[in-house]
XYZ file of N, CA and C in Angstrom:
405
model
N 16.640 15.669 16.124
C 17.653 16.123 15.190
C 16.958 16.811 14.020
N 17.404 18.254 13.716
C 16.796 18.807 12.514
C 17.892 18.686 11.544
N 16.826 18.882 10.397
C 17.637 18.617 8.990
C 18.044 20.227 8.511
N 18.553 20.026 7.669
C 19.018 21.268 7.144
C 18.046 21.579 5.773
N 17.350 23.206 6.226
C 16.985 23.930 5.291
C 17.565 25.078 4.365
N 18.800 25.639 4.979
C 19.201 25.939 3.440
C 19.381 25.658 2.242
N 18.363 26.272 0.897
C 17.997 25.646 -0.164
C 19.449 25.396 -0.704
N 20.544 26.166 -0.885
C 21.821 26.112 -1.608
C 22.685 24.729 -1.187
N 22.360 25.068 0.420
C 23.002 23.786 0.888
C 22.255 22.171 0.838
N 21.016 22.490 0.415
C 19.919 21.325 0.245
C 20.326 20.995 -0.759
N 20.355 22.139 -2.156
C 20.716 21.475 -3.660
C 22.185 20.934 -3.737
N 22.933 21.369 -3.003
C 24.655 21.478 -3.668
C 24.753 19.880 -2.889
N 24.103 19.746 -1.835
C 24.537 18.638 -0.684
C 23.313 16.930 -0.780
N 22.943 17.305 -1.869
C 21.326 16.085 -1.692
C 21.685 14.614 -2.709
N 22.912 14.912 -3.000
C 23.335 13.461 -3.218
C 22.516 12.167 -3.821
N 21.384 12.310 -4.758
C 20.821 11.377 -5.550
C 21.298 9.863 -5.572
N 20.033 9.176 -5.048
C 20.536 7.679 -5.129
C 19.757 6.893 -5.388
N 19.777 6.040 -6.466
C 18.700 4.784 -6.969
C 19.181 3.846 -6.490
N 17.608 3.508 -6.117
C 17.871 2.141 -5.301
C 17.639 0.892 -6.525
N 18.041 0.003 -6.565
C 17.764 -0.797 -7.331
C 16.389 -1.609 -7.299
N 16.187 -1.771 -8.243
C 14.563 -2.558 -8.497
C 13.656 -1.500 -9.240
N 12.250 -1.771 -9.477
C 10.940 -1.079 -10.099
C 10.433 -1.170 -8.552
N 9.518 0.086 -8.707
C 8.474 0.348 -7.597
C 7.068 0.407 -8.653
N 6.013 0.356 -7.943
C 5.026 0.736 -8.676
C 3.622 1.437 -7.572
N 2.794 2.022 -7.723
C 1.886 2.466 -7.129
C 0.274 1.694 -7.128
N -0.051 1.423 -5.881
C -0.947 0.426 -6.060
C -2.029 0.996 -5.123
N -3.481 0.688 -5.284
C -4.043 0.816 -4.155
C -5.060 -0.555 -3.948
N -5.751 -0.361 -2.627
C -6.206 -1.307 -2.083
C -7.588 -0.753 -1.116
N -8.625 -1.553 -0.432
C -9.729 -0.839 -0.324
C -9.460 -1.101 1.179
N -9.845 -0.344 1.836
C -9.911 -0.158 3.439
C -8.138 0.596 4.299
N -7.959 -0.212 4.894
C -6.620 0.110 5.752
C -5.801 -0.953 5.533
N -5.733 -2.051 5.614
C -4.808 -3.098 5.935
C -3.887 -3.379 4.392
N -2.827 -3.341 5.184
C -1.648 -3.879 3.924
C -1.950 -5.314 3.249
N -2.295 -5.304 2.164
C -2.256 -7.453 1.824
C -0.741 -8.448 2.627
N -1.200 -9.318 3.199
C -0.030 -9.383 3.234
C 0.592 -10.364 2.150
N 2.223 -10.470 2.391
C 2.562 -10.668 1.435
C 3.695 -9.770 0.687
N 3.208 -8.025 0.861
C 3.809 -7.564 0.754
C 4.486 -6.277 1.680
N 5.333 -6.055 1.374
C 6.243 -5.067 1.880
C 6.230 -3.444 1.820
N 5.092 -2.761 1.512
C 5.595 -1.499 0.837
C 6.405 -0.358 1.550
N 7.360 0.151 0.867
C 8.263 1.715 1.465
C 7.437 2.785 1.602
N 6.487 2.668 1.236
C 5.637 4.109 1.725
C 3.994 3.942 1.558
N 2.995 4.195 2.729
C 1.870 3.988 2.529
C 1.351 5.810 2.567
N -0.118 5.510 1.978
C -0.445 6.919 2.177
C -2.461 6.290 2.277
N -2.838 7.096 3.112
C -4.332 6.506 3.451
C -5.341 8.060 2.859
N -6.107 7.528 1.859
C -6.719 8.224 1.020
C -8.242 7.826 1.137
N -9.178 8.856 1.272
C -10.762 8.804 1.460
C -11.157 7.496 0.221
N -10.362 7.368 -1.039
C -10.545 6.234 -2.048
C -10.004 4.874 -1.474
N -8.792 4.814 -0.686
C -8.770 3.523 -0.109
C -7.207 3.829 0.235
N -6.120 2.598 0.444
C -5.153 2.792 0.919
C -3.811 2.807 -0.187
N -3.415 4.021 -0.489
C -2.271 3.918 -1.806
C -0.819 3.302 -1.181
N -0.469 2.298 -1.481
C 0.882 0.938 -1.809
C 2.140 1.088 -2.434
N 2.883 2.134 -2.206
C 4.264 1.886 -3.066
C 5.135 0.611 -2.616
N 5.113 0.038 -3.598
C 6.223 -1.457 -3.451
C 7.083 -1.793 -4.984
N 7.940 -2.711 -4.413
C 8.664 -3.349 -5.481
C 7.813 -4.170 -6.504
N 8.110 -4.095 -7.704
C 6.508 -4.446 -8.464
C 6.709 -6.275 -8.171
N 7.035 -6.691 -8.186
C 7.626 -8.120 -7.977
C 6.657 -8.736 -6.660
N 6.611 -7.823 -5.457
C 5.593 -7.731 -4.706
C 4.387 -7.061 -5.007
N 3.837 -6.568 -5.916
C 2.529 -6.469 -6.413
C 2.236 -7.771 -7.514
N 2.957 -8.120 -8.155
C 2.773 -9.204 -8.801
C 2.483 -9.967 -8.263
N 3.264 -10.179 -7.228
C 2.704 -11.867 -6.387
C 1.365 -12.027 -5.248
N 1.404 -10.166 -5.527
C -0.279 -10.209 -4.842
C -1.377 -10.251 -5.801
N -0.997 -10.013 -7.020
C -2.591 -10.023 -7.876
C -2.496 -8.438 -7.672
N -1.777 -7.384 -7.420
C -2.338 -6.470 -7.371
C -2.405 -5.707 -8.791
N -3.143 -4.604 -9.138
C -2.865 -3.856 -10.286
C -1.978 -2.218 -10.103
N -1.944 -1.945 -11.189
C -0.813 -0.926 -11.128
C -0.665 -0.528 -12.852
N -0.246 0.774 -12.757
C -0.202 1.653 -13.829
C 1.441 1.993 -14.228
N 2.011 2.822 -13.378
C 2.979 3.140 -13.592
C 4.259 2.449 -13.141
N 5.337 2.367 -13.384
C 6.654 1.561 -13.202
C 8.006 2.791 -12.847
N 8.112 2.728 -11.384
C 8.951 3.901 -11.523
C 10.305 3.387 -10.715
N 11.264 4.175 -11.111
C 12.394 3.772 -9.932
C 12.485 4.807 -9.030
N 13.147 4.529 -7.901
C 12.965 5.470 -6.295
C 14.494 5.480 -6.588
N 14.748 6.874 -6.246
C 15.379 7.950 -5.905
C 15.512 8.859 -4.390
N 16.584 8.119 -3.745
C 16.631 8.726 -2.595
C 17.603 10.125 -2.692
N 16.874 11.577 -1.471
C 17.912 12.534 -1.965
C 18.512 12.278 -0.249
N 19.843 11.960 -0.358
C 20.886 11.415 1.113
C 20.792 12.824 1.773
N 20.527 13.901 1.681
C 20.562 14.888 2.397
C 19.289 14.584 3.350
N 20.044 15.215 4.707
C 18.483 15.066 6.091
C 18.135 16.738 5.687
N 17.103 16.809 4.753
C 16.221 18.168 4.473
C 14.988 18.181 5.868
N 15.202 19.393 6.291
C 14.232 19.718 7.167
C 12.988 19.790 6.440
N 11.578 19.332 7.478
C 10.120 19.122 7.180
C 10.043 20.469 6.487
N 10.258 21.340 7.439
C 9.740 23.224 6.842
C 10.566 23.548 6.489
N 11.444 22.917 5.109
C 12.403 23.372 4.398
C 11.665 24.280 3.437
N 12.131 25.617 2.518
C 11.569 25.925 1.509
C 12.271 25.725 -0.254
N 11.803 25.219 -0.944
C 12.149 25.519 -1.705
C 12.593 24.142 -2.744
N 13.515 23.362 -2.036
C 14.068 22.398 -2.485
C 12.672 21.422 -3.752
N 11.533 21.006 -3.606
C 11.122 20.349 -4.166
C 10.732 21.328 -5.414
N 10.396 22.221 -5.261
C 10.365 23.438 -6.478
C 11.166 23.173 -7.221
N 12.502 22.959 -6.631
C 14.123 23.382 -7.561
C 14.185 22.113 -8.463
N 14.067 21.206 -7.688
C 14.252 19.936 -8.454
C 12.779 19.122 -9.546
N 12.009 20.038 -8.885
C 10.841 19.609 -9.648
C 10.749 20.170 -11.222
N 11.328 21.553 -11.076
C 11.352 22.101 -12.076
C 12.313 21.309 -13.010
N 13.861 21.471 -12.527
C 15.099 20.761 -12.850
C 14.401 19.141 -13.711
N 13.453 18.703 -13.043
C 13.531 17.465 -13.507
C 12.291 18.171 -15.220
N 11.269 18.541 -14.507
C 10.492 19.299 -15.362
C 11.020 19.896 -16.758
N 12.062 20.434 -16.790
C 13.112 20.723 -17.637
C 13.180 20.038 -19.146
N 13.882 18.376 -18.194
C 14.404 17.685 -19.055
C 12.636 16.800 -19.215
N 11.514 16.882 -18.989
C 10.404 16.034 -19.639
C 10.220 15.084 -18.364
N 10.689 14.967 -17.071
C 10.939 14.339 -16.207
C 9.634 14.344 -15.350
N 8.792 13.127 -15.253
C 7.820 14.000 -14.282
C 8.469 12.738 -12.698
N 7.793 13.411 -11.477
C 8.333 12.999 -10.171
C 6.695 12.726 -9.446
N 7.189 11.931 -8.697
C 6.323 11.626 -7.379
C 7.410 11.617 -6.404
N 6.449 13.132 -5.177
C 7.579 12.994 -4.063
C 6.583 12.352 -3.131
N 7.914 11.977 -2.029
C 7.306 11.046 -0.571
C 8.384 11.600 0.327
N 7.992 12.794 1.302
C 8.737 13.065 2.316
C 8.610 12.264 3.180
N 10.272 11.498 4.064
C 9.669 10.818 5.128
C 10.476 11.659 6.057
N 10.597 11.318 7.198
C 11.678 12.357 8.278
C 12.914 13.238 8.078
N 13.468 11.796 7.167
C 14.795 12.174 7.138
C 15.325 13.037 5.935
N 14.627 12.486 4.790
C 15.307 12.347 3.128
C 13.618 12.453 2.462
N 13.909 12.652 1.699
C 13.231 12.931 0.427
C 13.476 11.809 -0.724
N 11.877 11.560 -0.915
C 12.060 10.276 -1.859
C 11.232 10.418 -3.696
N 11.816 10.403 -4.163
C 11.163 10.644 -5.608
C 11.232 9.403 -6.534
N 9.984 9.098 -6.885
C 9.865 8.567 -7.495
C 9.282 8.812 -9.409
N 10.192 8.326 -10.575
C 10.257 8.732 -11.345
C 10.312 7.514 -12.503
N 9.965 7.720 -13.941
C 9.526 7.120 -14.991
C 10.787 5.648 -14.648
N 11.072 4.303 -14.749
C 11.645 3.273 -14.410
C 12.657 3.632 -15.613
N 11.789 3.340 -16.647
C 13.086 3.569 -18.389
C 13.707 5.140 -17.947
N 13.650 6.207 -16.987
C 14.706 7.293 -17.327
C 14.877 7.579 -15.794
N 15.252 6.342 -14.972
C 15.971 6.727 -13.334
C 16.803 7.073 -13.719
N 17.956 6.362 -14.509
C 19.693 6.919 -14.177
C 19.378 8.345 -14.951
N 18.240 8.001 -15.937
C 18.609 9.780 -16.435
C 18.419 11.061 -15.862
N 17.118 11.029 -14.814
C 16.801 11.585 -13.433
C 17.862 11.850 -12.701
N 18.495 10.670 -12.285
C 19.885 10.924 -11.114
C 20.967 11.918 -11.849
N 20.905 11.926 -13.110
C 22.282 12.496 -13.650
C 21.336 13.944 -14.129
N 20.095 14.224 -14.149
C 19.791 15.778 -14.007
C 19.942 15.961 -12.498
N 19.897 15.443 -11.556
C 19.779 15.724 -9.981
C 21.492 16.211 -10.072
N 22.249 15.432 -9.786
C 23.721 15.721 -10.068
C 23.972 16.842 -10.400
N 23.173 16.974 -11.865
C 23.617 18.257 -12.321
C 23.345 20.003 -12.042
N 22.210 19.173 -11.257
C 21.899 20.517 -10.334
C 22.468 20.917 -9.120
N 22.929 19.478 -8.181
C 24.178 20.189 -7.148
C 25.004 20.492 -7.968
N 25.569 20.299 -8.835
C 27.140 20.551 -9.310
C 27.048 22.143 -9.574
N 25.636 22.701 -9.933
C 25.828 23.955 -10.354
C 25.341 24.687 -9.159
N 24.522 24.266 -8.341
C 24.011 24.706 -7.020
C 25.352 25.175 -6.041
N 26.720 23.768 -6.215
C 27.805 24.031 -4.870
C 28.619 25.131 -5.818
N 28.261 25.780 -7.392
C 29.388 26.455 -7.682
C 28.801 28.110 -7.113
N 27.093 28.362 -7.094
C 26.766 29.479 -7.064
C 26.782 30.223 -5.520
C-alpha cells in the first residue's frame, strides 16, 4: 500500500496528534535495547544505539538524557519518496521558534518536539492544513 505524495494533499490532510506522555532521547553502547524498556523508535549509530522512549522508562533504567519532548504523530500515510512535506512543516514549525526531530516510519511521520510547547506545535501544524486545504 502506497501513501500519498501530494504535498497539498499531505499538508491539508496530515492531521497532527499528541500522544500523551514525555519522550526523551537516549543512547546506549553496542546494539541491544536495556531491558526494561520499551522504545518507539530505535536508530543504530557508529556512536552506539540512539533510544526514543517514554522518559518514565529511561528513569527506571538509570538512563541519561537531555531533552524532554512530546511525539507528534502526522495521521496521514505520506509516501517514503514524498517531496516536500517535511520542508513545509519544518519551516512552519521553524516560524514560530519550534525546533523538530523527525522519525519516518512506513506509514506516518513522527515529530518530535520541545515537551513545554507540544500543544503549541499541534496548533501551528493545524494551522498549516487549514491554510494548505484553502489553497
Amino acid at each position: 500500500m502506497s501513501g500519498e505524495s501530494d504535498l497539498r494533499k499531505l499538508l491539508s490532510g496530515m492531521r497532527p496528534e499528541l500522544h500523551e506522555g514525555r519522550y526523551v532521547f537516549c543512547t546506549v553502547p553496542g546494539t541491544t535495547v536495556p531491558p526494561g524498556t520499551a522504545p518507539v523508535a530505535t536508530v543504530l549509530e557508529a556512536e552506539g544505539l540512539t533510544l526514543v522512549l517514554r522518559q518514565e522508562d529511561a528513569d527506571a533504567a538509570g538512563l541519561a538524557y537531555d531533552y524532554t519532548a512530546g511525539w507528534i504523530t502526522l495521521r496521514i500515510h505520506s509516501a517514503l519518496d514524498a517531496v516536500g512535506l517535511t520542508a513545509a512543516f519544518a519551516t512552519e514549525l521553524g516560524a514560530h521558534g519550534l525546533s523538530c526531530n523527525v522519525i519516518a516510519g512506513y506509514h506516518h511521520d513522527h515529530l518530535f518536539v520541545a515537551a513545554d510547547r507540544a500543544a503549541e506545535a499541534v496548533a501551528v501544524l493545524e494551522g498549516l492544513a487549514e491554510r494548505s486545504a484553502q489553497d
